[in-house]
Amino acid sequence: MRIGELSRTTNVPVRLLRYYEDQGLLTSHRSEGGHRHYDPEARATVARIRTLLAAGLPTRVIRELMPCFVGDSTELQPCVFDHLRDQMAELDSRIADLTRARTTLGEIFEASTRSPGATGSPGAREPDAHGGAPLPARDRAPARS
């Protein structure tokens, strides 16, 4: 199949398919006219690439994992489990870093809203009830008297 058809059937832009090929994740064959042609398995390959990207893996890691799939599924061979564990540990570390940054920012915000100049400022924000991101003043419920 040609690149346009692969793009339509996988809902992945042609530009990304070319990028996947440049990264060594996807292979094509060239016609005499220079057009890219893909094997029918390319649909499953693109689906795998998209799944691994959604899992936060960089393309260099995905390239290493591509030969390790079992059949047509997203199941991987046990020989790459250590590699997957390393990637999960890296994600856990990034999550911990972001959680610390969020806590620090919340502390700065709390200290700032207690300062005399912070009350009543038009852009003031207050944290939501679940401890998540503060709501902009325009999205808060009106104060009750």
Short mmCIF file of C-alpha atoms in Angstrom, two decimals:
data_model
loop_
_atom_site.label_atom_id
_atom_site.label_comp_id
_atom_site.label_asym_id
_atom_site.label_seq_id
_atom_site.Cartn_x
_atom_site.Cartn_y
_atom_site.Cartn_z
CA MET A 1 0.00 0.00 0.00
CA ARG A 2 1.12 3.57 -0.59
CA ILE A 3 1.82 6.10 2.14
CA GLY A 4 -1.49 7.94 1.67
CA GLU A 5 -3.48 4.77 2.20
CA LEU A 6 -1.43 3.84 5.28
CA SER A 7 -2.04 7.33 6.61
CA ARG A 8 -5.81 7.05 6.06
CA THR A 9 -6.13 3.56 7.53
CA THR A 10 -4.04 4.33 10.63
CA ASN A 11 -5.17 7.95 11.07
CA VAL A 12 -1.51 9.00 11.28
CA PRO A 13 -0.33 11.95 9.17
CA VAL A 14 1.99 11.21 6.26
CA ARG A 15 4.62 13.46 7.85
CA LEU A 16 4.70 11.22 10.95
CA LEU A 17 4.92 8.06 8.87
CA ARG A 18 7.98 9.52 7.14
CA TYR A 19 9.41 10.43 10.53
CA TYR A 20 8.87 6.86 11.79
CA GLU A 21 10.70 5.62 8.73
CA ASP A 22 13.56 8.09 9.28
CA GLN A 23 13.83 6.83 12.88
CA GLY A 24 14.09 3.21 11.72
CA LEU A 25 10.71 2.23 13.15
CA LEU A 26 8.88 1.60 9.88
CA THR A 27 10.14 0.23 6.58
CA SER A 28 8.95 0.76 3.04
CA HIS A 29 9.97 -0.28 -0.42
CA ARG A 30 10.35 2.18 -3.28
CA SER A 31 8.61 1.77 -6.59
CA GLU A 32 10.41 2.53 -9.85
CA GLY A 33 8.85 5.99 -9.64
CA GLY A 34 10.25 6.48 -6.13
CA HIS A 35 6.94 6.12 -4.29
CA ARG A 36 6.91 4.47 -0.89
CA HIS A 37 5.06 1.16 -0.63
CA TYR A 38 4.34 -0.60 2.65
CA ASP A 39 3.62 -4.22 3.42
CA PRO A 40 0.21 -5.06 4.92
CA GLU A 41 1.92 -5.53 8.32
CA ALA A 42 2.72 -1.81 8.37
CA ARG A 43 -0.71 -1.07 9.92
CA ALA A 44 0.14 -3.24 12.95
CA THR A 45 3.62 -1.71 13.12
CA VAL A 46 2.19 1.82 13.20
CA ALA A 47 -0.30 0.77 15.90
CA ARG A 48 2.58 -0.59 18.01
CA ILE A 49 4.60 2.58 17.53
CA ARG A 50 1.63 4.72 18.59
CA THR A 51 1.02 2.54 21.66
CA LEU A 52 4.64 2.78 22.77
CA LEU A 53 4.74 6.54 22.17
CA ALA A 54 1.57 6.89 24.26
CA ALA A 55 3.36 4.95 27.00
CA GLY A 56 6.00 7.69 27.04
CA LEU A 57 8.80 5.78 25.35
CA PRO A 58 11.21 7.71 23.12
CA THR A 59 11.70 6.57 19.55
CA ARG A 60 15.24 5.31 20.27
CA VAL A 61 13.79 2.86 22.81
CA ILE A 62 10.91 1.92 20.52
CA ARG A 63 13.42 1.07 17.78
CA GLU A 64 15.09 -1.39 20.17
CA LEU A 65 11.76 -2.97 21.11
CA MET A 66 10.26 -3.36 17.61
CA PRO A 67 11.86 -6.76 16.86
CA CYS A 68 10.71 -8.11 20.24
CA PHE A 69 6.94 -8.16 19.71
CA VAL A 70 5.06 -11.45 19.95
CA GLY A 71 2.81 -12.02 16.93
CA ASP A 72 0.56 -9.13 15.91
CA SER A 73 -0.15 -7.94 19.45
CA THR A 74 1.50 -5.36 21.68
CA GLU A 75 2.86 -8.17 23.86
CA LEU A 76 6.65 -8.17 24.14
CA GLN A 77 9.11 -11.02 24.67
CA PRO A 78 10.40 -11.56 28.24
CA CYS A 79 13.94 -10.64 27.17
CA VAL A 80 12.95 -6.93 27.21
CA PHE A 81 11.20 -6.91 30.59
CA ASP A 82 14.23 -5.37 32.33
CA HIS A 83 14.24 -2.62 29.73
CA LEU A 84 10.53 -1.95 30.35
CA ARG A 85 11.12 -1.90 34.11
CA ASP A 86 13.87 0.68 33.60
CA GLN A 87 11.50 2.85 31.56
CA MET A 88 8.79 2.56 34.26
CA ALA A 89 11.34 3.53 36.93
CA GLU A 90 12.30 6.58 34.86
CA LEU A 91 8.62 7.57 34.61
CA ASP A 92 8.22 7.09 38.37
CA SER A 93 11.20 9.37 38.94
CA ARG A 94 9.77 12.05 36.65
CA ILE A 95 6.39 11.80 38.41
CA ALA A 96 8.10 12.22 41.79
CA ASP A 97 9.99 15.27 40.49
CA LEU A 98 6.77 16.80 39.18
CA THR A 99 4.98 16.07 42.46
CA ARG A 100 7.74 17.85 44.40
CA ALA A 101 7.59 20.79 42.01
CA ARG A 102 3.79 20.95 42.38
CA THR A 103 4.09 20.89 46.18
CA THR A 104 6.68 23.66 46.17
CA LEU A 105 4.57 25.77 43.82
CA GLY A 106 1.55 25.21 46.06
CA GLU A 107 3.54 26.35 49.09
CA ILE A 108 4.64 29.49 47.25
CA PHE A 109 1.06 30.13 46.22
CA GLU A 110 -0.26 29.65 49.75
CA ALA A 111 2.38 31.98 51.19
CA SER A 112 1.60 34.53 48.50
CA THR A 113 -2.16 34.49 49.07
CA ARG A 114 -1.63 35.13 52.79
CA SER A 115 0.38 38.27 52.10
CA PRO A 116 -1.48 41.60 52.54
CA GLY A 117 -1.28 42.58 48.85
CA ALA A 118 -2.74 39.30 47.57
CA THR A 119 -6.32 39.59 48.83
CA GLY A 120 -8.83 40.91 46.39
CA SER A 121 -6.44 41.07 43.43
CA PRO A 122 -8.36 40.50 40.18
CA GLY A 123 -6.05 37.71 39.01
CA ALA A 124 -5.98 35.93 42.38
CA ARG A 125 -6.54 32.20 42.21
CA GLU A 126 -7.52 29.76 44.89
CA PRO A 127 -6.80 26.02 44.99
CA ASP A 128 -9.65 23.72 44.06
CA ALA A 129 -11.34 21.47 46.62
CA HIS A 130 -9.33 18.43 45.56
CA GLY A 131 -5.90 20.00 46.00
CA GLY A 132 -5.38 20.18 42.23
CA ALA A 133 -4.54 23.18 40.14
CA PRO A 134 -6.02 26.42 41.41
CA LEU A 135 -9.10 27.72 39.63
CA PRO A 136 -8.90 31.07 37.89
CA ALA A 137 -10.98 33.73 39.66
CA ARG A 138 -13.54 33.71 36.81
CA ASP A 139 -14.18 29.95 37.35
CA ARG A 140 -14.71 30.08 41.12
CA ALA A 141 -18.13 29.93 42.70
CA PRO A 142 -19.32 33.34 43.94
CA ALA A 143 -18.57 34.09 47.59
CA ARG A 144 -21.48 33.51 49.96
CA SER A 145 -22.49 36.27 52.33
#
